mmCIF file of C-alpha atoms in Angstrom:
data_model
loop_
_atom_site.group_PDB
_atom_site.id
_atom_site.type_symbol
_atom_site.label_atom_id
_atom_site.label_comp_id
_atom_site.label_asym_id
_atom_site.label_seq_id
_atom_site.Cartn_x
_atom_site.Cartn_y
_atom_site.Cartn_z
ATOM 1 C CA UNK A 4 0.000 0.000 0.000
ATOM 2 C CA UNK A 5 1.296 3.439 -0.952
ATOM 3 C CA UNK A 6 0.075 6.781 0.355
ATOM 4 C CA UNK A 7 -0.069 9.643 -2.136
ATOM 5 C CA UNK A 8 0.143 13.325 -1.211
ATOM 6 C CA UNK A 9 -1.676 15.150 -4.014
ATOM 7 C CA UNK A 10 -1.446 18.924 -4.444
ATOM 8 C CA UNK A 11 -1.708 21.546 -7.202
ATOM 9 C CA UNK A 12 2.037 22.294 -6.921
ATOM 10 C CA UNK A 13 5.274 21.159 -5.247
ATOM 11 C CA UNK A 14 5.170 23.680 -2.385
ATOM 12 C CA UNK A 15 4.723 21.100 0.405
ATOM 13 C CA UNK A 16 7.217 18.524 -0.901
ATOM 14 C CA UNK A 17 10.225 19.895 1.050
ATOM 15 C CA UNK A 18 8.051 19.911 4.180
ATOM 16 C CA UNK A 19 7.238 16.197 3.869
ATOM 17 C CA UNK A 20 10.880 15.399 3.130
ATOM 18 C CA UNK A 21 11.840 17.162 6.357
ATOM 19 C CA UNK A 22 9.026 15.554 8.385
ATOM 20 C CA UNK A 23 9.932 12.027 7.280
ATOM 21 C CA UNK A 24 13.683 12.448 6.813
ATOM 22 C CA UNK A 25 13.313 10.741 3.435
ATOM 23 C CA UNK A 26 15.051 11.543 0.178
ATOM 24 C CA UNK A 27 13.276 12.325 -3.082
ATOM 25 C CA UNK A 28 13.482 10.405 -6.342
ATOM 26 C CA UNK A 29 13.634 12.076 -9.731
ATOM 27 C CA UNK A 30 10.313 13.524 -10.848
ATOM 28 C CA UNK A 31 8.572 11.279 -13.367
ATOM 29 C CA UNK A 32 5.579 11.348 -15.737
ATOM 30 C CA UNK A 33 6.440 14.815 -17.091
ATOM 31 C CA UNK A 34 7.305 16.087 -13.640
ATOM 32 C CA UNK A 35 4.014 15.188 -11.999
ATOM 33 C CA UNK A 36 5.068 12.688 -9.319
ATOM 34 C CA UNK A 37 8.023 11.498 -7.279
ATOM 35 C CA UNK A 38 8.733 8.986 -4.513
ATOM 36 C CA UNK A 39 9.859 9.734 -0.961
ATOM 37 C CA UNK A 40 12.803 7.395 -0.366
ATOM 38 C CA UNK A 41 13.386 6.001 3.148
ATOM 39 C CA UNK A 42 16.973 5.166 4.137
ATOM 40 C CA UNK A 43 15.947 1.518 4.665
ATOM 41 C CA UNK A 44 12.917 -0.545 3.685
ATOM 42 C CA UNK A 45 10.589 -0.146 0.728
ATOM 43 C CA UNK A 46 9.182 3.217 -0.332
ATOM 44 C CA UNK A 47 5.512 3.738 0.532
ATOM 45 C CA UNK A 48 4.899 7.501 0.178
ATOM 46 C CA UNK A 49 4.689 9.485 -3.025
ATOM 47 C CA UNK A 50 4.020 13.109 -3.919
ATOM 48 C CA UNK A 51 1.970 14.091 -6.961
ATOM 49 C CA UNK A 52 1.174 17.361 -8.689
ATOM 50 C CA UNK A 53 -2.449 17.293 -9.799
ATOM 51 C CA UNK A 54 -4.378 19.774 -11.898
ATOM 52 C CA UNK A 55 -6.981 20.613 -9.316
ATOM 53 C CA UNK A 56 -7.266 21.381 -5.613
ATOM 54 C CA UNK A 57 -7.483 21.235 -2.729
ATOM 55 C CA UNK A 58 -4.433 19.327 -1.531
ATOM 56 C CA UNK A 59 -5.456 15.849 -0.381
ATOM 57 C CA UNK A 60 -4.359 12.224 -0.011
ATOM 58 C CA UNK A 61 -5.205 8.988 -1.812
ATOM 59 C CA UNK A 62 -4.151 5.338 -1.658
ATOM 60 C CA UNK A 63 -2.559 2.974 -4.140
ATOM 61 C CA UNK A 64 -3.101 -0.729 -3.488
ATOM 62 C CA UNK A 65 -0.374 -2.918 -4.990
ATOM 63 C CA UNK A 66 -1.727 -6.156 -6.458
ATOM 64 C CA UNK A 67 -0.209 -9.125 -8.302
ATOM 65 C CA UNK A 68 -3.070 -9.483 -10.826
ATOM 66 C CA UNK A 69 -4.425 -6.096 -11.866
ATOM 67 C CA UNK A 70 -7.428 -7.204 -13.982
ATOM 68 C CA UNK A 71 -8.549 -9.701 -11.341
ATOM 69 C CA UNK A 72 -8.163 -7.158 -8.544
ATOM 70 C CA UNK A 73 -10.133 -4.557 -10.487
ATOM 71 C CA UNK A 74 -12.897 -7.083 -11.063
ATOM 72 C CA UNK A 75 -13.013 -7.925 -7.349
ATOM 73 C CA UNK A 76 -13.073 -4.240 -6.427
ATOM 74 C CA UNK A 77 -16.048 -3.525 -8.648
ATOM 75 C CA UNK A 78 -17.784 -6.657 -7.360
ATOM 76 C CA UNK A 79 -17.703 -5.264 -3.804
ATOM 77 C CA UNK A 80 -18.854 -1.789 -4.783
ATOM 78 C CA UNK A 81 -16.071 0.248 -6.422
ATOM 79 C CA UNK A 82 -16.589 2.196 -9.643
ATOM 80 C CA UNK A 83 -13.876 2.419 -12.313
ATOM 81 C CA UNK A 84 -12.758 5.965 -13.163
ATOM 82 C CA UNK A 85 -9.884 5.261 -15.554
ATOM 83 C CA UNK A 86 -7.851 2.345 -16.888
ATOM 84 C CA UNK A 87 -4.250 2.889 -18.006
ATOM 85 C CA UNK A 88 -1.179 0.714 -18.475
ATOM 86 C CA UNK A 89 -0.300 -0.780 -15.090
ATOM 87 C CA UNK A 90 -2.949 1.289 -13.309
ATOM 88 C CA UNK A 91 -6.690 1.306 -12.623
ATOM 89 C CA UNK A 92 -8.267 4.327 -10.923
ATOM 90 C CA UNK A 93 -11.452 3.686 -8.922
ATOM 91 C CA UNK A 94 -13.767 5.258 -6.368
ATOM 92 C CA UNK A 95 -15.156 3.597 -3.272
ATOM 93 C CA UNK A 96 -18.922 3.576 -2.610
ATOM 94 C CA UNK A 97 -18.523 6.871 -0.689
ATOM 95 C CA UNK A 98 -16.485 8.422 -3.515
ATOM 96 C CA UNK A 99 -12.966 8.005 -2.107
ATOM 97 C CA UNK A 100 -10.404 7.889 -4.907
ATOM 98 C CA UNK A 101 -7.888 5.035 -4.914
ATOM 99 C CA UNK A 102 -5.746 3.185 -7.443
ATOM 100 C CA UNK A 103 -4.801 -0.405 -8.110
ATOM 101 C CA UNK A 104 -1.236 -0.768 -9.391
ATOM 102 C CA UNK A 105 1.036 -3.674 -10.232
ATOM 103 C CA UNK A 106 3.001 -5.009 -7.245
ATOM 104 C CA UNK A 107 6.785 -4.858 -7.639
ATOM 105 C CA UNK A 108 7.639 -7.097 -4.685
ATOM 106 C CA UNK A 109 7.703 -4.434 -1.943
ATOM 107 C CA UNK A 110 7.534 -6.145 1.443
ATOM 108 C CA UNK A 111 9.864 -4.418 3.931
ATOM 109 C CA UNK A 112 8.274 -1.841 6.208
ATOM 110 C CA UNK A 113 10.540 1.176 6.922
ATOM 111 C CA UNK A 114 11.202 1.958 10.571
ATOM 112 C CA UNK A 115 11.409 5.189 12.520
ATOM 113 C CA UNK A 116 13.093 6.052 15.817
ATOM 114 C CA UNK A 117 10.731 8.716 17.131
ATOM 115 C CA UNK A 118 8.077 9.257 14.452
ATOM 116 C CA UNK A 119 6.744 7.523 11.377
ATOM 117 C CA UNK A 120 3.935 8.068 8.873
ATOM 118 C CA UNK A 121 2.173 4.750 9.390
ATOM 119 C CA UNK A 122 -1.562 5.205 8.977
ATOM 120 C CA UNK A 123 -4.188 6.466 6.552
ATOM 121 C CA UNK A 124 -7.390 7.575 8.216
ATOM 122 C CA UNK A 125 -10.625 7.278 6.266
ATOM 123 C CA UNK A 126 -12.967 10.048 7.440
ATOM 124 C CA UNK A 127 -16.455 8.589 7.036
ATOM 125 C CA UNK A 128 -19.699 10.493 7.679
ATOM 126 C CA UNK A 129 -22.423 8.602 9.515
ATOM 127 C CA UNK A 130 -24.511 8.035 6.378
ATOM 128 C CA UNK A 131 -21.721 6.138 4.577
ATOM 129 C CA UNK A 132 -19.672 4.760 7.475
ATOM 130 C CA UNK A 133 -20.984 1.190 7.707
ATOM 131 C CA UNK A 134 -21.005 0.594 3.943
ATOM 132 C CA UNK A 135 -17.509 2.007 3.552
ATOM 133 C CA UNK A 136 -16.111 -0.088 6.410
ATOM 134 C CA UNK A 137 -17.622 -3.180 4.795
ATOM 135 C CA UNK A 138 -16.155 -2.199 1.427
ATOM 136 C CA UNK A 139 -12.559 -1.661 2.608
ATOM 137 C CA UNK A 140 -12.639 -4.865 4.634
ATOM 138 C CA UNK A 141 -13.806 -6.830 1.612
ATOM 139 C CA UNK A 142 -11.338 -5.095 -0.709
ATOM 140 C CA UNK A 143 -8.257 -5.753 1.447
ATOM 141 C CA UNK A 144 -9.353 -8.956 3.165
ATOM 142 C CA UNK A 145 -8.046 -7.494 6.442
ATOM 143 C CA UNK A 146 -9.777 -8.191 9.748
ATOM 144 C CA UNK A 147 -11.474 -5.311 11.566
ATOM 145 C CA UNK A 148 -10.259 -4.259 15.007
ATOM 146 C CA UNK A 149 -11.839 -1.857 17.477
ATOM 147 C CA UNK A 150 -10.465 1.129 19.368
ATOM 148 C CA UNK A 151 -11.202 2.266 22.908
ATOM 149 C CA UNK A 152 -12.915 5.274 21.298
ATOM 150 C CA UNK A 153 -16.295 4.383 19.750
ATOM 151 C CA UNK A 154 -15.813 6.575 16.672
ATOM 152 C CA UNK A 155 -12.710 4.648 15.599
ATOM 153 C CA UNK A 156 -12.030 1.164 14.284
ATOM 154 C CA UNK A 157 -9.223 -0.124 12.067
ATOM 155 C CA UNK A 158 -8.186 -2.887 9.694
ATOM 156 C CA UNK A 159 -5.368 -5.135 10.953
ATOM 157 C CA UNK A 160 -2.523 -4.904 8.448
ATOM 158 C CA UNK A 161 -0.346 -7.888 7.496
ATOM 159 C CA UNK A 162 3.291 -8.095 8.599
ATOM 160 C CA UNK A 163 5.512 -5.789 6.564
ATOM 161 C CA UNK A 164 2.645 -3.513 5.464
ATOM 162 C CA UNK A 165 3.762 0.116 5.981
ATOM 163 C CA UNK A 166 0.322 1.695 6.332
ATOM 164 C CA UNK A 167 -2.658 0.777 8.503
ATOM 165 C CA UNK A 168 -6.225 1.842 7.675
ATOM 166 C CA UNK A 169 -8.020 3.710 10.447
ATOM 167 C CA UNK A 170 -11.783 4.106 10.032
ATOM 168 C CA UNK A 171 -13.249 7.224 11.649
ATOM 169 C CA UNK A 172 -16.950 7.995 12.015
ATOM 170 C CA UNK A 173 -17.305 11.740 11.444
ATOM 171 C CA UNK A 174 -19.899 14.450 11.097
ATOM 172 C CA UNK A 175 -20.468 16.295 7.832
ATOM 173 C CA UNK A 176 -21.449 14.846 4.492
ATOM 174 C CA UNK A 177 -18.227 14.223 2.522
ATOM 175 C CA UNK A 178 -15.808 11.322 2.987
ATOM 176 C CA UNK A 179 -12.072 11.972 2.900
ATOM 177 C CA UNK A 180 -8.618 10.598 3.697
ATOM 178 C CA UNK A 181 -5.702 11.957 5.670
ATOM 179 C CA UNK A 182 -2.298 10.700 6.837
ATOM 180 C CA UNK A 183 -1.386 10.060 10.479
ATOM 181 C CA UNK A 184 2.096 10.308 11.957
ATOM 182 C CA UNK A 185 2.776 7.981 14.909
ATOM 183 C CA UNK A 186 5.306 9.241 17.448
ATOM 184 C CA UNK A 187 6.663 8.765 20.957
ATOM 185 C CA UNK A 188 6.062 12.395 22.062
ATOM 186 C CA UNK A 189 3.129 14.271 20.518
ATOM 187 C CA UNK A 190 4.025 17.715 21.902
ATOM 188 C CA UNK A 191 7.630 17.504 20.728
ATOM 189 C CA UNK A 192 6.633 16.168 17.324
ATOM 190 C CA UNK A 193 3.990 18.865 16.840
ATOM 191 C CA UNK A 194 6.509 21.542 17.761
ATOM 192 C CA UNK A 195 8.920 20.099 15.193
ATOM 193 C CA UNK A 196 6.244 20.171 12.476
ATOM 194 C CA UNK A 197 5.249 23.739 13.327
ATOM 195 C CA UNK A 198 8.887 24.735 13.066
ATOM 196 C CA UNK A 199 8.942 23.212 9.577
ATOM 197 C CA UNK A 200 5.894 25.197 8.434
ATOM 198 C CA UNK A 201 2.769 23.349 9.635
ATOM 199 C CA UNK A 202 -0.114 25.008 11.501
ATOM 200 C CA UNK A 203 -2.075 23.489 14.396
ATOM 201 C CA UNK A 204 -5.836 23.142 13.804
ATOM 202 C CA UNK A 205 -6.974 21.334 16.954
ATOM 203 C CA UNK A 206 -5.512 19.411 19.871
ATOM 204 C CA UNK A 207 -6.870 16.363 21.683
ATOM 205 C CA UNK A 208 -4.533 16.235 24.705
ATOM 206 C CA UNK A 209 -2.902 12.878 25.224
ATOM 207 C CA UNK A 210 -4.163 11.436 21.931
ATOM 208 C CA UNK A 211 -3.561 13.461 18.776
ATOM 209 C CA UNK A 212 -3.159 16.889 17.192
ATOM 210 C CA UNK A 213 -4.536 17.878 13.804
ATOM 211 C CA UNK A 214 -2.313 20.103 11.676
ATOM 212 C CA UNK A 215 -2.305 21.644 8.207
ATOM 213 C CA UNK A 216 0.772 21.329 6.006
ATOM 214 C CA UNK A 217 2.068 24.186 3.779
ATOM 215 C CA UNK A 218 -0.278 23.051 0.967
ATOM 216 C CA UNK A 219 -3.350 23.319 3.239
ATOM 217 C CA UNK A 220 -3.757 19.556 3.668
ATOM 218 C CA UNK A 221 -4.860 18.279 7.080
ATOM 219 C CA UNK A 222 -3.038 15.422 8.785
ATOM 220 C CA UNK A 223 -2.628 14.207 12.371
ATOM 221 C CA UNK A 224 0.223 13.580 14.775
ATOM 222 C CA UNK A 225 -0.817 10.786 17.111
ATOM 223 C CA UNK A 226 0.500 9.230 20.300
ATOM 224 C CA UNK A 227 0.434 5.762 18.757
ATOM 225 C CA UNK A 228 3.870 4.129 19.075
ATOM 226 C CA UNK A 229 5.590 4.056 15.660
ATOM 227 C CA UNK A 230 5.987 0.258 15.672
ATOM 228 C CA UNK A 231 2.511 -0.699 16.872
ATOM 229 C CA UNK A 232 0.591 -3.222 14.712
#
């Protein structure tokens, strides 16, 4: 699974390099996307310049049989948006954009001493929550786990998978996705991000802080240990 940071320009790319400590590959596809390169383990974050806003996140699921995976995805409720060589773009029942891409053998999860991007949170309004949870469980085949907080559940990722899926029941009417950074000290990590150019939106003491990156994209710094399952 790969997390994509989509934005109308490259303004926030240096910020995410600094946050993660990762290098940056050459820009590809006419300068529209690049990979954040961890010092060890397989890459799992990419940045992409898209033609529209606002800045947002999406997922790529890496599969070993693209046509079969696309068929299974549509069978459980996805709708195909575009088919290209080595890539199928789809939307979930709630309209969340994701891609199926050909797996290249990635299997080693990068580590992190004090902080690590390790989760994608699906923000699901009440009206679509149950259907969307069912969809992502069926799509991935991952078992559902439950949090101490009633608005959160998650899908248990396999060994070596760099990103976990958190499922959040929210207010509002529109589903979305955002990245979560796990860390061993939320206050220190938030201060580091602010120093790099982020802005704090809200704090939940002892649990997480929501920030906005330089492109205006929300994400969270959480007190989840970086190596938790």
